[in-house]
Amino acid sequence: MKSWELVKMAWKALGANKLRSTLTTSGITIGIFSIISVMTAISALQASIETGLSYLGSNTFQFSKYPNGIKVWGDEKYRNRKNIDYQTFSRFSRLMADEADVICPKVWDDSTQAGFENKKTNPNIELCGTTQDFLAADNFRMSDGRNLSAEDVEFSRSVCAIGQQVVQRLFPQGHAVGNVIKLNEKNYEVIGTLAEKGSNFGGNDDNLVLIPITKFFENYGARERSLNIAIQAGNQLVYQRTMGIAIGAFRSARGLRPEERSDFEIYSNDSLAGAFRSIAGTVRVGAFIISAIALVAAGVGIMNIMLVSVTERTKEIGIRKSLGARPRDIRMQFLLEALFLSLLGATVGIILGIIAGNGLAVWLQASVVFPIGWAILGVLVCSAIGVGFGLYPAHKAASLDPIEALRYE
């Protein structure tokens, strides 16, 4: 029998019971959907991070009390560390004066509300007490007006530079520079606006206000606050050397003895991306294991349906054999039916998974991707499942004795 005839007969047999075929493929669809959706979302986020991560400026690394700038409240190891205070920053700056182009302290409050006349923002502005080096350390630019200056910090002036989201909320008509706004009921003159930096993963780098760090401590207190300190090397060639010197200087500024372990964290754009890759790898493994279990269960479902189909079509098989059909033709037809069931489920699962994964990526404002590698792997795995779990039913159908099959009622 010709191959195309076998394909046609296998496809026709599936179409004879559409509901059963649809329910059988749903298990494959769910398994493939889960893995493709997760892999698509992770790939989109990772691509966005690795191509556009700009949390810190180039050749910049940062010291903080907590890993990657995140407060781990439930972990005593981090919570009980000494805060990085302004005195530590001052000592460190003196030690690194000839080694780094930029040494920038940053202290944050993420529950600030800004107001101007009768307009107010939500109380979720990122208020940062810092110095004029913030732009270089965190990869920002000015859009209008001027940056903070050394004099602003030295004399603790009530001035601020605001991000574009704050500008749009308080000054929808523009002309923010020169006006006085309130930050938690404290007056500050707007001396500049920051250029738009954009949003990342549900957050917004433009929902930001910068004030001199000395004014921050004066108005909001220094007690129980820990600084982050960003250091920018002169270029990539001296980056590692600068980091090594900075670690030693910071340990000295913290008063650590040589035998004591460092009680601070150090990270950069590369380490942030690496941390995400590590998390993504764990998620991928988990998604793959869960999906593999679902696919095996779906394969058992395919085998069960194919065995039922063999039983239902026993007489048909006997007639075909009596008319000269070879066992290998019978075997191939049932294998093709199992393969088609699996591939139909895979196709639907891949399409839905890509839509769902990229939908999540778009919501998180990451780039859209097509995980062609995972899609091909999904097709190959589903093909193997279809053939593997279809072998026994196909063998059983091919092994039927035509005389006994014709007696079957």
Short mmCIF file of C-alpha atoms in Angstrom, two decimals:
data_model
loop_
_atom_site.label_atom_id
_atom_site.label_comp_id
_atom_site.label_asym_id
_atom_site.label_seq_id
_atom_site.Cartn_x
_atom_site.Cartn_y
_atom_site.Cartn_z
CA MET A 1 0.00 0.00 0.00
CA LYS A 2 1.30 3.45 -0.89
CA SER A 3 2.45 5.75 1.89
CA TRP A 4 0.09 8.58 1.01
CA GLU A 5 -2.86 6.16 1.15
CA LEU A 6 -1.85 5.14 4.67
CA VAL A 7 -1.64 8.79 5.68
CA LYS A 8 -5.06 9.48 4.18
CA MET A 9 -6.64 6.48 5.93
CA ALA A 10 -5.06 7.40 9.28
CA TRP A 11 -6.29 10.98 9.04
CA LYS A 12 -9.78 9.81 8.00
CA ALA A 13 -9.92 7.41 10.96
CA LEU A 14 -9.23 10.30 13.39
CA GLY A 15 -11.92 12.40 11.76
CA ALA A 16 -14.48 9.64 12.25
CA ASN A 17 -14.60 10.44 15.97
CA LYS A 18 -13.72 14.10 16.33
CA LEU A 19 -14.76 14.51 19.97
CA ARG A 20 -12.67 11.59 21.14
CA SER A 21 -9.68 12.78 19.12
CA THR A 22 -10.01 16.29 20.54
CA LEU A 23 -10.20 15.06 24.14
CA THR A 24 -7.21 12.77 23.57
CA THR A 25 -5.05 15.58 22.18
CA SER A 26 -5.98 17.94 25.04
CA GLY A 27 -3.50 16.23 27.37
CA ILE A 28 -0.66 16.84 24.93
CA THR A 29 -1.90 20.40 24.40
CA ILE A 30 -1.81 21.17 28.12
CA GLY A 31 1.68 19.73 28.59
CA ILE A 32 3.16 21.56 25.62
CA PHE A 33 1.29 24.77 26.47
CA SER A 34 2.75 24.85 29.97
CA ILE A 35 6.34 24.42 28.85
CA ILE A 36 6.17 26.70 25.80
CA SER A 37 4.40 29.52 27.67
CA VAL A 38 6.95 29.47 30.49
CA MET A 39 9.94 29.18 28.15
CA THR A 40 8.60 31.98 25.94
CA ALA A 41 8.07 34.34 28.86
CA ILE A 42 11.48 33.53 30.39
CA SER A 43 13.26 33.91 27.04
CA ALA A 44 11.57 37.26 26.41
CA LEU A 45 12.50 38.58 29.84
CA GLN A 46 16.07 37.31 29.60
CA ALA A 47 16.55 38.81 26.13
CA SER A 48 15.22 42.13 27.38
CA ILE A 49 17.51 42.09 30.41
CA GLU A 50 20.65 41.07 28.54
CA THR A 51 20.16 43.62 25.77
CA GLY A 52 18.77 46.53 27.74
CA LEU A 53 19.79 46.21 31.37
CA SER A 54 20.86 49.65 32.54
CA TYR A 55 20.26 49.60 36.28
CA LEU A 56 23.81 50.88 36.71
CA GLY A 57 26.04 52.87 34.39
CA SER A 58 28.80 51.31 32.32
CA ASN A 59 31.85 50.00 34.22
CA THR A 60 29.92 50.50 37.45
CA PHE A 61 29.50 48.22 40.46
CA GLN A 62 27.74 48.83 43.74
CA PHE A 63 28.05 47.99 47.43
CA SER A 64 24.94 47.43 49.50
CA LYS A 65 23.79 45.82 52.71
CA TYR A 66 21.42 43.45 50.93
CA PRO A 67 21.92 41.20 47.87
CA ASN A 68 21.20 42.97 44.58
CA GLY A 69 19.75 45.93 46.45
CA ILE A 70 16.79 43.86 47.68
CA LYS A 71 15.89 43.84 51.36
CA VAL A 72 15.59 40.27 52.60
CA TRP A 73 13.57 40.94 55.71
CA GLY A 74 13.17 37.30 56.70
CA ASP A 75 16.87 36.46 56.60
CA GLU A 76 18.77 37.25 59.79
CA LYS A 77 22.09 37.04 57.94
CA TYR A 78 21.32 40.26 56.06
CA ARG A 79 18.98 42.01 58.47
CA ASN A 80 21.51 41.96 61.33
CA ARG A 81 24.34 43.44 59.29
CA LYS A 82 25.53 46.93 60.13
CA ASN A 83 24.00 49.63 58.00
CA ILE A 84 26.23 51.40 55.51
CA ASP A 85 26.12 54.91 56.96
CA TYR A 86 27.37 58.24 55.65
CA GLN A 87 30.50 58.10 57.80
CA THR A 88 31.45 54.81 56.15
CA PHE A 89 30.90 56.43 52.75
CA SER A 90 33.13 59.38 53.71
CA ARG A 91 35.97 57.11 54.85
CA PHE A 92 35.63 54.97 51.75
CA SER A 93 35.65 58.02 49.47
CA ARG A 94 38.91 59.25 50.95
CA LEU A 95 40.52 55.82 50.47
CA MET A 96 39.33 55.62 46.83
CA ALA A 97 39.91 59.26 45.86
CA ASP A 98 42.62 58.42 43.31
CA GLU A 99 41.21 55.11 42.09
CA ALA A 100 37.66 55.75 40.81
CA ASP A 101 36.06 58.38 38.60
CA VAL A 102 32.69 58.22 40.38
CA ILE A 103 31.79 57.30 43.96
CA CYS A 104 28.09 57.89 44.49
CA PRO A 105 26.08 57.34 47.70
CA LYS A 106 22.36 56.62 47.43
CA VAL A 107 19.70 56.34 50.10
CA TRP A 108 16.10 55.56 49.20
CA ASP A 109 12.56 56.10 50.38
CA ASP A 110 9.88 54.45 48.24
CA SER A 111 6.75 55.88 49.86
CA THR A 112 7.05 59.55 49.01
CA GLN A 113 4.19 61.70 47.71
CA ALA A 114 4.84 64.79 45.60
CA GLY A 115 2.47 67.72 45.21
CA PHE A 116 2.21 70.95 43.27
CA GLU A 117 -0.71 73.35 43.73
CA ASN A 118 -3.82 71.12 43.62
CA LYS A 119 -2.10 68.11 41.98
CA LYS A 120 -0.59 65.17 43.81
CA THR A 121 1.10 61.92 42.88
CA ASN A 122 0.49 58.54 44.43
CA PRO A 123 2.59 57.94 47.56
CA ASN A 124 4.93 55.58 45.73
CA ILE A 125 7.62 57.88 44.36
CA GLU A 126 11.20 56.65 44.65
CA LEU A 127 12.90 59.46 46.56
CA CYS A 128 16.69 59.24 46.39
CA GLY A 129 19.13 61.20 48.49
CA THR A 130 22.33 61.35 46.46
CA THR A 131 25.00 63.56 44.88
CA GLN A 132 25.79 64.99 41.45
CA ASP A 133 27.34 61.63 40.47
CA PHE A 134 24.00 59.84 40.37
CA LEU A 135 23.53 60.39 36.62
CA ALA A 136 26.76 58.60 35.72
CA ALA A 137 26.35 55.89 38.37
CA ASP A 138 22.79 54.96 37.35
CA ASN A 139 22.89 55.75 33.63
CA PHE A 140 20.53 58.76 33.63
CA ARG A 141 20.59 61.98 31.61
CA MET A 142 19.14 65.44 32.15
CA SER A 143 16.25 66.57 29.96
CA ASP A 144 15.88 70.15 31.19
CA GLY A 145 17.54 72.38 33.77
CA ARG A 146 20.59 71.24 35.66
CA ASN A 147 21.83 68.34 37.74
CA LEU A 148 22.46 68.42 41.48
CA SER A 149 25.78 70.10 42.28
CA ALA A 150 28.48 69.65 44.90
CA GLU A 151 27.33 72.94 46.46
CA ASP A 152 23.75 71.66 46.73
CA VAL A 153 25.07 68.73 48.75
CA GLU A 154 27.54 70.78 50.80
CA PHE A 155 24.98 73.41 51.81
CA SER A 156 22.05 70.99 52.08
CA ARG A 157 19.89 72.94 49.66
CA SER A 158 16.19 72.19 49.22
CA VAL A 159 16.40 71.42 45.51
CA CYS A 160 15.41 68.42 43.44
CA ALA A 161 15.54 66.84 39.99
CA ILE A 162 12.43 64.92 38.98
CA GLY A 163 11.70 62.03 36.62
CA GLN A 164 9.38 62.20 33.64
CA GLN A 165 6.47 60.41 35.31
CA VAL A 166 6.48 63.00 38.08
CA VAL A 167 6.72 65.77 35.47
CA GLN A 168 3.69 64.44 33.61
CA ARG A 169 1.64 64.16 36.80
CA LEU A 170 2.47 67.55 38.32
CA PHE A 171 3.32 69.61 35.23
CA PRO A 172 1.25 68.27 32.31
CA GLN A 173 1.84 71.54 30.44
CA GLY A 174 5.61 71.38 30.99
CA HIS A 175 7.81 74.12 32.52
CA ALA A 176 8.64 72.22 35.70
CA VAL A 177 12.03 73.87 36.29
CA GLY A 178 11.88 76.79 38.71
CA ASN A 179 8.68 75.70 40.46
CA VAL A 180 8.49 74.61 44.09
CA ILE A 181 6.95 71.22 44.85
CA LYS A 182 6.22 69.46 48.13
CA LEU A 183 7.75 66.09 48.96
CA ASN A 184 6.05 64.69 52.05
CA GLU A 185 5.05 68.29 52.91
CA LYS A 186 8.64 69.61 52.55
CA ASN A 187 9.30 72.32 49.96
CA TYR A 188 11.85 71.75 47.17
CA GLU A 189 12.70 73.82 44.13
CA VAL A 190 12.78 71.86 40.87
CA ILE A 191 16.17 72.58 39.29
CA GLY A 192 16.03 69.96 36.55
CA THR A 193 14.11 67.13 34.95
CA LEU A 194 15.55 63.72 34.08
CA ALA A 195 15.33 62.34 30.55
CA GLU A 196 12.91 59.47 30.13
CA LYS A 197 14.49 56.13 30.90
CA GLY A 198 11.52 53.83 30.51
CA SER A 199 9.86 51.01 32.35
CA ASN A 200 11.14 47.59 33.23
CA PHE A 201 9.16 44.54 34.34
CA GLY A 202 6.29 46.39 36.00
CA GLY A 203 8.54 49.07 37.54
CA ASN A 204 9.17 52.60 36.30
CA ASP A 205 12.58 54.28 36.42
CA ASP A 206 10.90 57.62 35.70
CA ASN A 207 8.90 57.68 38.94
CA LEU A 208 11.90 59.21 40.65
CA VAL A 209 12.98 62.35 42.54
CA LEU A 210 16.60 63.19 43.40
CA ILE A 211 17.55 65.47 46.30
CA PRO A 212 20.91 66.19 47.97
CA ILE A 213 21.76 63.40 50.36
CA THR A 214 22.48 65.87 53.14
CA LYS A 215 18.98 67.33 52.79
CA PHE A 216 17.52 63.82 52.78
CA PHE A 217 19.12 63.07 56.15
CA GLU A 218 18.11 66.47 57.48
CA ASN A 219 14.43 66.07 56.55
CA TYR A 220 13.91 62.33 56.82
CA GLY A 221 16.60 61.17 59.23
CA ALA A 222 19.66 58.94 58.91
CA ARG A 223 18.82 56.45 61.66
CA GLU A 224 18.06 52.91 60.47
CA ARG A 225 18.89 53.81 56.88
CA SER A 226 21.53 52.00 54.84
CA LEU A 227 23.27 53.53 51.83
CA ASN A 228 24.14 51.94 48.53
CA ILE A 229 27.48 53.10 47.15
CA ALA A 230 28.10 52.96 43.39
CA ILE A 231 31.65 53.07 42.01
CA GLN A 232 32.52 53.70 38.38
CA ALA A 233 35.89 52.58 37.02
CA GLY A 234 37.70 54.67 34.42
CA ASN A 235 37.19 52.06 31.67
CA GLN A 236 36.66 48.34 31.12
CA LEU A 237 40.40 47.65 31.20
CA VAL A 238 40.76 48.76 34.82
CA TYR A 239 37.30 47.58 35.94
CA GLN A 240 38.44 44.42 37.73
CA ARG A 241 41.44 46.18 39.28
CA THR A 242 39.25 49.01 40.55
CA MET A 243 36.77 46.52 41.98
CA GLY A 244 39.52 44.66 43.83
CA ILE A 245 40.91 47.86 45.33
CA ALA A 246 37.41 49.05 46.22
CA ILE A 247 36.57 45.84 48.07
CA GLY A 248 39.70 46.20 50.20
CA ALA A 249 39.01 49.89 50.84
CA PHE A 250 35.39 49.23 51.75
CA ARG A 251 36.36 46.47 54.18
CA SER A 252 38.75 48.94 55.77
CA ALA A 253 36.06 51.63 55.93
CA ARG A 254 33.73 49.09 57.59
CA GLY A 255 36.40 48.29 60.19
CA LEU A 256 36.68 44.62 59.23
CA ARG A 257 39.73 42.61 60.26
CA PRO A 258 41.53 40.48 57.65
CA GLU A 259 40.12 37.22 59.00
CA GLU A 260 36.53 38.47 59.06
CA ARG A 261 34.11 37.81 56.20
CA SER A 262 32.72 40.73 54.23
CA ASP A 263 29.41 41.94 55.65
CA PHE A 264 28.18 43.60 52.47
CA GLU A 265 27.15 42.70 48.93
CA ILE A 266 28.66 43.77 45.64
CA TYR A 267 26.83 43.66 42.32
CA SER A 268 26.84 45.07 38.81
CA ASN A 269 24.71 44.88 35.68
CA ASP A 270 26.40 41.59 34.81
CA SER A 271 25.71 40.09 38.23
CA LEU A 272 22.07 41.19 38.07
CA ALA A 273 21.70 39.53 34.68
CA GLY A 274 23.50 36.46 36.02
CA ALA A 275 21.15 36.27 38.99
CA PHE A 276 18.18 36.38 36.63
CA ARG A 277 19.70 33.67 34.45
CA SER A 278 20.14 31.47 37.51
CA ILE A 279 16.52 31.95 38.55
CA ALA A 280 15.35 31.44 34.97
CA GLY A 281 17.31 28.19 34.76
CA THR A 282 15.62 26.86 37.88
CA VAL A 283 12.19 27.84 36.55
CA ARG A 284 12.97 26.16 33.23
CA VAL A 285 13.95 22.90 34.93
CA GLY A 286 10.81 22.96 37.08
CA ALA A 287 8.57 23.72 34.10
CA PHE A 288 10.22 20.98 32.06
CA ILE A 289 9.75 18.35 34.78
CA ILE A 290 6.10 19.26 35.35
CA SER A 291 5.41 19.32 31.62
CA ALA A 292 7.20 15.99 31.12
CA ILE A 293 4.91 14.38 33.68
CA ALA A 294 1.88 15.85 31.91
CA LEU A 295 3.14 14.61 28.54
CA VAL A 296 3.74 11.08 29.83
CA ALA A 297 0.19 11.05 31.23
CA ALA A 298 -1.06 12.27 27.84
CA GLY A 299 0.93 9.52 26.13
CA VAL A 300 -0.79 6.91 28.31
CA GLY A 301 -4.10 8.46 27.24
CA ILE A 302 -3.13 8.09 23.58
CA MET A 303 -2.21 4.44 24.13
CA ASN A 304 -5.51 3.80 25.87
CA ILE A 305 -7.55 5.38 23.08
CA MET A 306 -5.60 3.51 20.42
CA LEU A 307 -6.22 0.19 22.21
CA VAL A 308 -9.93 1.02 22.31
CA SER A 309 -9.74 1.85 18.61
CA VAL A 310 -8.09 -1.52 17.86
CA THR A 311 -10.86 -3.31 19.74
CA GLU A 312 -13.59 -1.34 17.93
CA ARG A 313 -12.01 -1.94 14.52
CA THR A 314 -11.05 -5.59 14.91
CA LYS A 315 -13.48 -6.75 12.23
CA GLU A 316 -12.30 -3.97 9.88
CA ILE A 317 -8.71 -5.12 10.39
CA GLY A 318 -9.72 -8.72 9.64
CA ILE A 319 -11.43 -7.71 6.39
CA ARG A 320 -8.41 -5.67 5.28
CA LYS A 321 -6.04 -8.54 6.03
CA SER A 322 -8.25 -11.01 4.15
CA LEU A 323 -8.07 -8.67 1.17
CA GLY A 324 -4.27 -8.68 1.24
CA ALA A 325 -3.28 -5.89 3.64
CA ARG A 326 0.14 -6.60 5.10
CA PRO A 327 0.79 -6.47 8.89
CA ARG A 328 3.28 -3.62 8.36
CA ASP A 329 0.58 -1.56 6.60
CA ILE A 330 -1.79 -2.06 9.56
CA ARG A 331 1.02 -1.25 11.97
CA MET A 332 1.97 1.91 10.07
CA GLN A 333 -1.62 3.17 9.92
CA PHE A 334 -2.12 2.90 13.68
CA LEU A 335 1.28 4.47 14.35
CA LEU A 336 0.34 7.37 12.06
CA GLU A 337 -2.96 7.82 13.92
CA ALA A 338 -1.12 8.01 17.25
CA LEU A 339 1.46 10.37 15.74
CA PHE A 340 -1.23 12.66 14.31
CA LEU A 341 -3.03 12.82 17.67
CA SER A 342 0.19 13.84 19.38
CA LEU A 343 1.22 16.38 16.75
CA LEU A 344 -2.23 18.00 16.71
CA GLY A 345 -2.00 18.52 20.46
CA ALA A 346 1.56 19.82 20.12
CA THR A 347 0.62 22.34 17.43
CA VAL A 348 -2.25 23.80 19.44
CA GLY A 349 -0.15 23.84 22.62
CA ILE A 350 2.74 25.64 20.91
CA ILE A 351 0.48 28.31 19.42
CA LEU A 352 -1.35 28.94 22.72
CA GLY A 353 1.93 28.83 24.67
CA ILE A 354 3.60 31.43 22.46
CA ILE A 355 0.55 33.71 22.73
CA ALA A 356 0.38 33.36 26.52
CA GLY A 357 4.14 33.69 27.07
CA ASN A 358 4.48 36.76 24.89
CA GLY A 359 1.32 38.21 26.42
CA LEU A 360 3.00 38.07 29.81
CA ALA A 361 6.20 39.52 28.33
CA VAL A 362 4.28 42.44 26.80
CA TRP A 363 2.53 43.08 30.11
CA LEU A 364 5.94 43.18 31.80
CA GLN A 365 7.16 45.46 29.01
CA ALA A 366 9.74 43.01 27.71
CA SER A 367 10.53 42.15 24.11
CA VAL A 368 8.48 39.60 22.16
CA VAL A 369 10.27 36.41 21.09
CA PHE A 370 9.52 33.23 19.18
CA PRO A 371 11.12 30.25 20.99
CA ILE A 372 11.85 28.29 17.83
CA GLY A 373 14.25 25.95 19.63
CA TRP A 374 11.69 24.99 22.26
CA ALA A 375 8.96 24.72 19.60
CA ILE A 376 11.08 22.27 17.57
CA LEU A 377 11.93 20.33 20.73
CA GLY A 378 8.23 20.20 21.61
CA VAL A 379 7.37 18.78 18.19
CA LEU A 380 10.13 16.17 18.43
CA VAL A 381 9.15 15.14 21.97
CA CYS A 382 5.48 14.87 21.03
CA SER A 383 6.38 12.86 17.95
CA ALA A 384 8.36 10.48 20.12
CA ILE A 385 5.46 10.23 22.57
CA GLY A 386 2.98 9.52 19.78
CA VAL A 387 5.13 6.83 18.23
CA GLY A 388 6.33 5.38 21.54
CA PHE A 389 2.89 5.03 23.09
CA GLY A 390 1.37 3.97 19.77
CA LEU A 391 3.75 1.05 19.24
CA TYR A 392 1.90 -1.48 21.37
CA PRO A 393 -1.60 -0.75 19.97
CA ALA A 394 -0.13 -0.81 16.43
CA HIS A 395 1.63 -4.10 17.10
CA LYS A 396 -1.54 -5.57 18.57
CA ALA A 397 -3.56 -4.52 15.50
CA ALA A 398 -0.92 -5.90 13.11
CA SER A 399 -0.79 -9.22 14.98
CA LEU A 400 -4.50 -9.98 14.78
CA ASP A 401 -5.36 -13.24 13.07
CA PRO A 402 -7.65 -12.37 10.13
CA ILE A 403 -9.95 -15.38 10.68
CA GLU A 404 -10.37 -14.66 14.37
CA ALA A 405 -10.82 -10.96 13.61
CA LEU A 406 -13.65 -11.70 11.15
CA ARG A 407 -15.44 -13.72 13.85
CA TYR A 408 -15.33 -10.74 16.21
CA GLU A 409 -18.68 -9.16 16.97
#
